XYZ file of C-alpha atoms in Angstrom:
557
model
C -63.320 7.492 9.482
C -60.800 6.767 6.978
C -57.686 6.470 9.609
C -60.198 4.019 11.427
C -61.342 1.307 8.617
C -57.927 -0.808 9.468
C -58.755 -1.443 13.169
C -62.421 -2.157 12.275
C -61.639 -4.772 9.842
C -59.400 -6.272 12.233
C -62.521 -6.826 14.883
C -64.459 -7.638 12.226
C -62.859 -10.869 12.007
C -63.623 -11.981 15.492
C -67.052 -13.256 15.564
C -68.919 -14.586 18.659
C -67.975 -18.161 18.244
C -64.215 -17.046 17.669
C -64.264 -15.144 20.841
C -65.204 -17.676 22.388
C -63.071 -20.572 21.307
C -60.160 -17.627 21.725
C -60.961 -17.759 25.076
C -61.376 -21.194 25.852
C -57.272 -21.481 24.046
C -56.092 -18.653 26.041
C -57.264 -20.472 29.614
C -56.029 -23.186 28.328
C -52.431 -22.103 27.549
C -52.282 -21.013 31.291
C -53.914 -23.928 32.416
C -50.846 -26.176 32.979
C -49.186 -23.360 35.269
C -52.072 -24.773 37.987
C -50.802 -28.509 37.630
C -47.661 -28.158 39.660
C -47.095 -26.326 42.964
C -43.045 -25.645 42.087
C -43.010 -24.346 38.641
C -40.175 -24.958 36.935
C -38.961 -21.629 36.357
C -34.891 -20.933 37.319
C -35.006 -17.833 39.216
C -39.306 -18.232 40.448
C -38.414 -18.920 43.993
C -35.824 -15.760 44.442
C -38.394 -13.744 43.080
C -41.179 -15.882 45.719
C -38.614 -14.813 48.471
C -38.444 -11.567 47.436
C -41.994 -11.131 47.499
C -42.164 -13.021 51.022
C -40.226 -11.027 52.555
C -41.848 -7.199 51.730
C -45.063 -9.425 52.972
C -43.280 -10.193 56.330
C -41.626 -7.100 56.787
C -42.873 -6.505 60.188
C -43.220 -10.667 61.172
C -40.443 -10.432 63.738
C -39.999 -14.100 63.508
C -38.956 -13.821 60.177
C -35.995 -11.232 60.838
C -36.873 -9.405 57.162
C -35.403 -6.138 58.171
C -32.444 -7.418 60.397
C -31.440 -9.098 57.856
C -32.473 -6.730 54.086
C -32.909 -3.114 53.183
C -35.173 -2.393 50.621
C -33.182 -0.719 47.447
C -34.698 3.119 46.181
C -36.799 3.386 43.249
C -33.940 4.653 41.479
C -31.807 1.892 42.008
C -33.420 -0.873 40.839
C -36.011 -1.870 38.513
C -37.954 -5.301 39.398
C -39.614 -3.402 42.217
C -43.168 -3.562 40.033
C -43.625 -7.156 40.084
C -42.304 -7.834 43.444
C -44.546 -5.105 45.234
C -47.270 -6.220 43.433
C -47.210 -9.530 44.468
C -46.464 -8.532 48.244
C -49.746 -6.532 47.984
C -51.691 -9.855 46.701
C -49.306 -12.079 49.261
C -52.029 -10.381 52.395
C -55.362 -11.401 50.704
C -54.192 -14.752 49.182
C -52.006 -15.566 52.201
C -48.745 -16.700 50.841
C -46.014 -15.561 48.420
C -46.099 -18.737 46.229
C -50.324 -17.892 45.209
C -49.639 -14.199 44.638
C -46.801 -14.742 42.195
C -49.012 -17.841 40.661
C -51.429 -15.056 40.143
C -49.518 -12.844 38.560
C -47.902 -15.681 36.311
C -51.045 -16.789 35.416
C -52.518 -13.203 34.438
C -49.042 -13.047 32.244
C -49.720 -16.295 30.350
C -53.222 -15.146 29.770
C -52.113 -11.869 28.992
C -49.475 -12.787 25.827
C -52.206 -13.957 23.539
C -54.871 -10.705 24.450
C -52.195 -8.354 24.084
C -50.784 -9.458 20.995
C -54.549 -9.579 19.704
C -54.658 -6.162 20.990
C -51.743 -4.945 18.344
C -53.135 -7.253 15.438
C -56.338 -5.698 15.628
C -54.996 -2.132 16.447
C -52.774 -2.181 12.999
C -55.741 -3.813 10.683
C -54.838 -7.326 11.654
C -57.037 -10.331 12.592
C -56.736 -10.500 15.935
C -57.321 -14.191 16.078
C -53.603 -15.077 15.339
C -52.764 -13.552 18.616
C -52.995 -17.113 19.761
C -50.079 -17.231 18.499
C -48.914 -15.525 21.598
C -49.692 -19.041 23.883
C -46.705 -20.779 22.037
C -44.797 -17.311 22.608
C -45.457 -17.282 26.529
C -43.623 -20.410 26.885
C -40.177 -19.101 25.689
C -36.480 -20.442 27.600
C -36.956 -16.689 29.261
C -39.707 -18.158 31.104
C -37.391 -21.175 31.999
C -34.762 -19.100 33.337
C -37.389 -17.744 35.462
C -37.155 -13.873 34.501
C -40.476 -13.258 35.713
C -40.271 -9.296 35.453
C -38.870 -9.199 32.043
C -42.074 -12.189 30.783
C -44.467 -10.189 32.771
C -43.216 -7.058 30.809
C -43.794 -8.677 27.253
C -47.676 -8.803 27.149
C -47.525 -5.049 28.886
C -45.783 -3.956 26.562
C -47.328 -5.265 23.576
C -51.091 -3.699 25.091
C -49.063 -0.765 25.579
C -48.414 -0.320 22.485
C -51.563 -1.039 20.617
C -52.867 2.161 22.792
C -50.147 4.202 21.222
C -51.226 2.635 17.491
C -54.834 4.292 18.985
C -54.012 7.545 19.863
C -51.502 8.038 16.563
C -55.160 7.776 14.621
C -57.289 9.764 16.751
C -57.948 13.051 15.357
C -58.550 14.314 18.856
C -56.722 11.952 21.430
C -58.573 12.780 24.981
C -56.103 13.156 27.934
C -57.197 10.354 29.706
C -55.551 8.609 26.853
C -52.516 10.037 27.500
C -52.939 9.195 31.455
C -53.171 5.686 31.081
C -50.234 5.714 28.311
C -48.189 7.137 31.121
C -48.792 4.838 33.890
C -48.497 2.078 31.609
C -44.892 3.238 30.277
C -43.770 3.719 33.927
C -45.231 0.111 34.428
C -43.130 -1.197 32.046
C -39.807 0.683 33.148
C -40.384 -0.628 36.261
C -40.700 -4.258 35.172
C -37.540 -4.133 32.873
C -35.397 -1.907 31.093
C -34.558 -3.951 28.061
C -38.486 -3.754 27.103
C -38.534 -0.126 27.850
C -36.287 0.631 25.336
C -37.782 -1.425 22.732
C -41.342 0.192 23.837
C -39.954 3.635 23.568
C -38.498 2.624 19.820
C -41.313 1.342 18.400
C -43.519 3.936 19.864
C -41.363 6.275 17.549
C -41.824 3.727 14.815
C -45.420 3.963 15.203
C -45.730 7.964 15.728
C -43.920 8.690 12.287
C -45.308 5.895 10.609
C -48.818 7.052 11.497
C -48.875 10.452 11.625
C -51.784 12.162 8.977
C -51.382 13.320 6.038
C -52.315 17.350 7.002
C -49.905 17.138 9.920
C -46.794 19.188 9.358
C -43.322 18.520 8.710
C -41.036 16.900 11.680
C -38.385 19.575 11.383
C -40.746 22.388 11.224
C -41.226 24.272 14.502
C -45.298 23.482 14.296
C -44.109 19.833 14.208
C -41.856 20.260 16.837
C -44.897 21.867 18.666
C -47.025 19.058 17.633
C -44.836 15.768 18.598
C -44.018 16.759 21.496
C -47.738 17.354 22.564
C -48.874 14.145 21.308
C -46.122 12.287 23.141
C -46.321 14.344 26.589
C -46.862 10.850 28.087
C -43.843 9.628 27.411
C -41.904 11.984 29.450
C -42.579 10.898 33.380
C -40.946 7.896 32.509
C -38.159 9.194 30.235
C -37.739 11.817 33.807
C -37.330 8.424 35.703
C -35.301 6.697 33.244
C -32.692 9.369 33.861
C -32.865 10.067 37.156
C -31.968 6.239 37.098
C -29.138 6.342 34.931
C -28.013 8.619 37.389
C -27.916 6.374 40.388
C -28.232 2.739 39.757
C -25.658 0.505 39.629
C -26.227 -0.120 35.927
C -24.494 2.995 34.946
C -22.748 3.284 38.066
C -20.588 0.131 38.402
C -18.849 -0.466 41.618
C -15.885 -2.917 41.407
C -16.176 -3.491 44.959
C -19.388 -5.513 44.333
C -17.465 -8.387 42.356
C -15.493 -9.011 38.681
C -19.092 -8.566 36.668
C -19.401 -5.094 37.880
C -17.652 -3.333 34.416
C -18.135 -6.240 31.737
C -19.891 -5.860 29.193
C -20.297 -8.493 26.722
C -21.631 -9.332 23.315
C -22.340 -12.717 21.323
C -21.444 -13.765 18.265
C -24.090 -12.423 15.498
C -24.941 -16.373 13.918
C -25.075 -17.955 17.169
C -27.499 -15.296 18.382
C -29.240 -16.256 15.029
C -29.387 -19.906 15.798
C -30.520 -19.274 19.410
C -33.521 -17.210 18.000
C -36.186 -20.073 17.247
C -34.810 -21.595 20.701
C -35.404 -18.915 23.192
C -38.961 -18.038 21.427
C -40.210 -21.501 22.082
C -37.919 -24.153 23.115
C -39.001 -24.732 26.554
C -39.452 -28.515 27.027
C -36.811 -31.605 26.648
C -39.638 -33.270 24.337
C -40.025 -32.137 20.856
C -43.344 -31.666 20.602
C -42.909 -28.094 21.676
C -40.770 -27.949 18.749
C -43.188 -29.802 16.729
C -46.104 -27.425 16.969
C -43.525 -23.947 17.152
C -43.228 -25.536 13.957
C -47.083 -25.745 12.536
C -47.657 -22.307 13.719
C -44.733 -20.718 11.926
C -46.771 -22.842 8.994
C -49.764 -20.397 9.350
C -48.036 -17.424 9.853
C -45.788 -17.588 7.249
C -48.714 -19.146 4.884
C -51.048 -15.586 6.029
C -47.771 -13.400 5.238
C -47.944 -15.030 1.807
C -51.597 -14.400 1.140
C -50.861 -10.519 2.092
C -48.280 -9.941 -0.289
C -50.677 -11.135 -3.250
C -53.710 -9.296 -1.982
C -54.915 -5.353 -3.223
C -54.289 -2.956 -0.638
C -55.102 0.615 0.205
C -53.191 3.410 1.395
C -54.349 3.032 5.288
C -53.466 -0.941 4.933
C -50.093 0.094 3.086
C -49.258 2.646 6.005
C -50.313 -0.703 8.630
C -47.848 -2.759 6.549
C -44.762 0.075 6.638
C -45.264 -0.171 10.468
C -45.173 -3.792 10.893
C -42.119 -4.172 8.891
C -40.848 -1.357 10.485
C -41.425 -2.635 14.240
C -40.093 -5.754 13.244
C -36.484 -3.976 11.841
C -36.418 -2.368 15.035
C -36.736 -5.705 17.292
C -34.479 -7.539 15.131
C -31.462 -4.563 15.617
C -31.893 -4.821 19.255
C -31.708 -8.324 19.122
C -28.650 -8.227 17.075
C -27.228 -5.579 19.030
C -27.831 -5.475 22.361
C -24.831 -7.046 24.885
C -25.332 -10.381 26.241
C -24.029 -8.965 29.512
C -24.257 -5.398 31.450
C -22.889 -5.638 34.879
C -25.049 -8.014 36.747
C -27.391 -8.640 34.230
C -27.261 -11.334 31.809
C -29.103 -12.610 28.463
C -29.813 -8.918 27.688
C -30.378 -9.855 23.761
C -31.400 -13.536 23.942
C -34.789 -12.721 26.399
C -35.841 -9.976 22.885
C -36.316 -13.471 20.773
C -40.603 -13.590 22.148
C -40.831 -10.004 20.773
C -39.142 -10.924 17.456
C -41.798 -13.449 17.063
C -44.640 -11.120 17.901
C -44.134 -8.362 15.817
C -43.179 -10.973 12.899
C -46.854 -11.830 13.290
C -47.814 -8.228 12.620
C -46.510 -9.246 9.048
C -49.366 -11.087 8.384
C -52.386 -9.127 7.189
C -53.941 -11.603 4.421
C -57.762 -10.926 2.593
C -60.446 -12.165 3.795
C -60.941 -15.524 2.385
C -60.063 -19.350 3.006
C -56.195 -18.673 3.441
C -56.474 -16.431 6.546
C -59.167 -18.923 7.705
C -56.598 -21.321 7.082
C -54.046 -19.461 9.073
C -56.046 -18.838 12.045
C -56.946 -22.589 12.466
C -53.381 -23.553 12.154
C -52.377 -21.393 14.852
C -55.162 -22.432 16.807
C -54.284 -25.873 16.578
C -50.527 -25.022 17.620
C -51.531 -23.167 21.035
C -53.707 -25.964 21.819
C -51.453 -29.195 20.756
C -48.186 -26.871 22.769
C -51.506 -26.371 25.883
C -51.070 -29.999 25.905
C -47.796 -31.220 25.642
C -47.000 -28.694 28.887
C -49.979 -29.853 30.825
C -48.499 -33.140 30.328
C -44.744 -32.336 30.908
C -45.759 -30.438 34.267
C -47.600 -33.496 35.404
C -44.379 -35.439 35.313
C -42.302 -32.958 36.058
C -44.083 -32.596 39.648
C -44.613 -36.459 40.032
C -41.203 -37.295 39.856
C -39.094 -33.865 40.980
C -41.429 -30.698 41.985
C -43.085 -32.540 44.839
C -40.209 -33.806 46.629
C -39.365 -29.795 47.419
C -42.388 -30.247 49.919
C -41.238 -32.994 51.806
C -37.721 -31.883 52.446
C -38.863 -28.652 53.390
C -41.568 -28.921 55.454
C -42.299 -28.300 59.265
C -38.483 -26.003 59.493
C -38.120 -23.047 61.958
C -38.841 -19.362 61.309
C -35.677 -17.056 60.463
C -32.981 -19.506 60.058
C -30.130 -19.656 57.707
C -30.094 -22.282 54.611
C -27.521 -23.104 51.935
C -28.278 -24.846 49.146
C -25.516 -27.018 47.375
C -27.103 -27.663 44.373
C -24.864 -29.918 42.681
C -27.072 -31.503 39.793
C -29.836 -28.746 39.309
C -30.826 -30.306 35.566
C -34.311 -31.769 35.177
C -35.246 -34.487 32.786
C -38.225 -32.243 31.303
C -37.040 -28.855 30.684
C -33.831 -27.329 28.583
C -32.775 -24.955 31.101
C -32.156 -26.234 34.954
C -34.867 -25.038 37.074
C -33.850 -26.116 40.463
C -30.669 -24.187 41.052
C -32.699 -21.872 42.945
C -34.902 -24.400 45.436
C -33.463 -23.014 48.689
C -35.231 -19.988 48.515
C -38.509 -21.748 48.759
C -37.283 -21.663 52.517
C -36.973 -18.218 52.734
C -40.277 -17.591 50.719
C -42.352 -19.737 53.828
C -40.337 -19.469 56.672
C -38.344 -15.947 56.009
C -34.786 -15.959 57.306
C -32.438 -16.180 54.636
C -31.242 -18.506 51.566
C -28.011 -18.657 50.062
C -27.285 -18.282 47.047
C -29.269 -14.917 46.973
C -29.828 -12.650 44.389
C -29.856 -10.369 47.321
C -25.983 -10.538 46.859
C -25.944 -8.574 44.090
C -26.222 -4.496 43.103
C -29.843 -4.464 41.203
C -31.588 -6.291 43.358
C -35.076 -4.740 45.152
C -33.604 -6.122 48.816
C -30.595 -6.858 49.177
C -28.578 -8.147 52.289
C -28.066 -5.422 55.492
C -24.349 -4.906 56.426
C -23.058 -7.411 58.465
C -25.463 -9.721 57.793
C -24.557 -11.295 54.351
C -23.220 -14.614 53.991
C -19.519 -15.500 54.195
C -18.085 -13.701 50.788
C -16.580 -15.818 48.238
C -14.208 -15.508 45.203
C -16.700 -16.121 42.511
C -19.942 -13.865 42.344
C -22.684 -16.435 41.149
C -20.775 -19.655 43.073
C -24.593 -21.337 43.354
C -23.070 -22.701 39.952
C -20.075 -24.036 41.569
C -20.872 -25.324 45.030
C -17.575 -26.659 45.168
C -16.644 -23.267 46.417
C -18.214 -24.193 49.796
C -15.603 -24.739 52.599
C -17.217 -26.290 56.329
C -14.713 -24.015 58.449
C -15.077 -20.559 56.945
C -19.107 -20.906 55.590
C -20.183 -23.650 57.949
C -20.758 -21.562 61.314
C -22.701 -19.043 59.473
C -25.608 -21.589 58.026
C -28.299 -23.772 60.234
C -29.052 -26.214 57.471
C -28.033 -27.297 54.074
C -29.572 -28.289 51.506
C -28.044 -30.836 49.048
C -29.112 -31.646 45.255
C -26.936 -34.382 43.812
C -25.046 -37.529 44.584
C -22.508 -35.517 46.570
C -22.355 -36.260 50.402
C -20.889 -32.751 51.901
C -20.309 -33.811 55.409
C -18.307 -36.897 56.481
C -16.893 -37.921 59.209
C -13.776 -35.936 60.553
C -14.415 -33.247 58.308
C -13.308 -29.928 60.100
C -15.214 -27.152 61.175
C -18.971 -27.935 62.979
C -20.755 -31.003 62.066
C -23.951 -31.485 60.422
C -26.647 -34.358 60.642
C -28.817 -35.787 57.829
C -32.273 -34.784 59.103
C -34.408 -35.783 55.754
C -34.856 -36.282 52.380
C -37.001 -37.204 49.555
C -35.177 -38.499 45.912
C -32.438 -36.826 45.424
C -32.485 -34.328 47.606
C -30.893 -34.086 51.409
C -31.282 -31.585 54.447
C -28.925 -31.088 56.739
C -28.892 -29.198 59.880
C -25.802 -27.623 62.048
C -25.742 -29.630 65.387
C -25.171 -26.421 67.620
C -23.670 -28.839 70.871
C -21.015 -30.278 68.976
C -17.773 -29.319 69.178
C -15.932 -27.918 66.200
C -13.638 -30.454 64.536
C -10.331 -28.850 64.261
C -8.591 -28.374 61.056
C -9.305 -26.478 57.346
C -11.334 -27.357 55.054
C -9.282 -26.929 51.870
C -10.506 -28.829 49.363
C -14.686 -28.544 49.910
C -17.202 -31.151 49.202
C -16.804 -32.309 45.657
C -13.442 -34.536 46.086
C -16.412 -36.470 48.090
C -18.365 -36.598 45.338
C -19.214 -40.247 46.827
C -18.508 -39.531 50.496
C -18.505 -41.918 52.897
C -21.598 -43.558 54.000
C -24.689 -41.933 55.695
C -27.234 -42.923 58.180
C -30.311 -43.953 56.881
C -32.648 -41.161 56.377
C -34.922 -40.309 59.543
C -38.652 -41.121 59.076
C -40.003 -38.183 60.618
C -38.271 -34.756 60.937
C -37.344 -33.070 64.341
């Protein structure tokens, strides 16, 4: 009964009306995800088209399998989220609601599964609102949907292991769900993985009773390794990976990135910190309330440190510094760059923040009551300001996507030239990837794919990638594009910018402006034309102002 008191007085603290205005925050920190149809998330639509295309894997019209294979379990690791959403893509009908689904559940999920570990480890549970200002971190800007998804998981995940390090007598169901749930979340992303599989350890020897025997004795032996039986399907998987995937395996032939790995500097990883928890929105008042809720968490961690505690709230307060050691050395330590994969430290800064909450474990009494309305008031003011930023955001960029892109053929070819991809609303660019919305209704292909590279779920079949070029990631230079040599290949273009791609005279097949909306243009490959003769060997941006176009057509072909 002892072992339990800390997790009781945690729940204790959530009365009726609290669960209820919890609630009512929670909804409303995923309520602004419904107020735009193209969220402005980087890498959302390659993730859309992924989804899109396991959906239409047998739509012959879409040409999914002549042009994709489907990567091995042990190859890659988004497959979680992206088979997921292809199983809700049949019900709901379309890739774009089953991944709003699932982004939705995620934004709901940070502030439940943070209140999950607060209460788990003696904490009040109601500062897991704090987790609304967490969900909308720059990780979610750069759109990695897997590794966000991952974060609440993870967290949930965790307050089960807290659990079952208390029980007396953990019940193998327990241990069941512990073990789908760990496989769950090496199958949304390895970076959390390996901070879930720390701070499990963290949480094992921080907890473990009084009576139980020493680590390096063989009963202990005997003993650890029968409370953590559920860890080891996954840690089988994990290296059965590292066996096969390209992570470990790097293959030059796939491009430059294939053997780097790189680190950043240690202070500018510390300056990025408060950045990539919250910073998602051009306007400060993101910042602003990041700001007022740091107020109440740092004003509860002062009212613990003052307050009379036992030894089971002592224990709770070893493992909450302890977690939060552990997520601050992976921050600090992990590379910046593996391979393929990028912002490998930077994406940890939303678990830094979370298990800093932990920290906070003040007596009952106006100062946590204090606390708890503070952070309330943050989630809700930071609700706000992104209800109101996606409003604009869609008025004036999100909804133009539509009207360039609407009424196309099935199983054609699109480039996008994406030559301004910045917003006025959000710190990182979130339209670099707009293309694949084509691929995501209308299957086919969109380039540039993520499909291109080694870890991706489906990735192009042989022969049917796009024309190679000398940079890996070129969607960030579409300068690289060259009418003769990647020209034949496509059946439209898309164009975000002021530049004008195709002129007159330019060589290799010609291209008419079929529509656009704003700032964006489609083109589309006239098939009957014949090829202008010539190279191409300077590419679109020494056009930057082009000569002059035709007005834009008022309906589309």
């Amino acid at each position: 009964m002892t072992a339990l008191r800390s997790e009781d007085e945690g729940a204790a603290a959530m009365s009726r009306a609290w669960t209820l205005i919890f609630r009512v925050i929670a909804l409303a920190g995923a309520l602004p995800l419904a107020l735009t149809k193209h969220l402005p998330f980087a890498d959302l639509p390659e993730h859309v088209a992924v989804i899109a295309t396991l959906r239409h894997w047998w739509t012959p019209s879409w040409r999914s399998q002549e042009n994709f294979v489907v990567e091995g379990l042990l190859r890659t690791q988004y497959f979680l989220y992206d088979l997921v959403g292809a199983a809700l893509a049949f019900p709901l009908g379309t890739a774009e609601r089953a991944n709003f689904v699932i982004v939705v559940a995620t934004a709901i999920g940070f502030p439940y599964a943070l209140a999950a570990l607060l209460r788990s480890l003696g904490r009040d549970p109601r500062l897991g609102l704090f987790g609304v200002l967490l969900f909308w971190n720059r990780a979610l800007a750069e759109g990695l949907l897997p590794f966000v998804t991952s974060i609440p998981v993870t967290l949930f995940t965790l307050s089960l292991v807290v659990k079952r390090a208390r029980a007396a007598a953990p019940l193998a169901k327990d241990g069941l769900r512990l073990a789908l749930l760990t496989l769950a979340i090496f199958y949304l992303h390895l970076s959390s993985y390996l901070l879930f599989v720390l701070a499990a350890g963290v949480v094992v020897v921080g907890l473990r009773r009084p009576d139980a025997p020493v680590f390096w004795s063989l009963s202990g032996v005997r003993q650890l390794a029968r409370g953590s039986s559920w860890l080891a399907p996954s840690l089988l998987v994990a290296l059965l990976f590292a066996a096969s995937s390209s992570v470990t395996h790097p293959d030059l032939r796939e491009g430059a990135h294939a053997e780097t790995v790189r680190f950043l500097p240690k202070m500018h990883l510390l300056g990025q910190l408060p950045l990539w928890m919250h910073d998602f929105w051009t306007t400060t008042f993101d910042d602003v309330f990041a700001l007022v809720a740091w107020v109440g968490i740092g004003t509860a961690i002062v009212a613990a440190r003052s307050s009379v505690r036992g030894e089971v709230e002592r224990a709770d307060g070893r493992v909450a510094a302890s977690l939060v050691l552990t997520v601050g050395l992976l921050y600090f330590t992990l590379p910046t760059q593996v391979g393929f994969a990028f912002i490998l430290d930077l994406r940890m800064a939303p678990f830094v923040g979370a298990f800093f909450v932990l920290l906070a474990a003040p007596p009952p009494g106006r100062w946590r009551e204090l606390s708890v309305a503070t952070v309330a008031v943050a989630a809700l003011g930071l609700a706000a300001t992104s209800a109101v930023e996606m409003v604009r955001l869609e008025r004036d960029e999100g909804r133009h996507i539509d009207t360039v892109l609407r009424n196309l053929p099935e199983g054609k070819r699109l480039l996008s030239l994406i030559f301004d991809p910045r917003s006025r609303y959000t710190k990182i660019a979130p339209h670099l990837h707009i293309g694949s919305y084509y691929r995501a209704r209308y299957g086919g292909l969109a380039s540039f794919s993520f499909s291109e590279l080694p870890h991706w779920p489906v990735r192009y079949r042989k022969g049917a990638a796009p024309p190679a070029k000398p940079i890996v990631f070129w969607d960030f230079d579409p300068c690289q594009y060259r009418n003769t040599s990647d020209g034949p290949y496509y059946d439209f273009v898309l164009v975000r910018g002021r530049e004008r791609p195709f002129f007159e005279g330019l060589p290799g097949p010609r291209f008419r402006l079929i529509g656009g909306a704003r700032d964006l243009r489609l083109y589309e490959r006239l098939r009957d034309a014949p090829f202008v003769p010539g190279t191409d060997l300077t590419g679109p941006c020494v056009h930057a102002d082009g000569a002059s176009e035709p007005a834009l057509p008022s309906v589309y072909p």
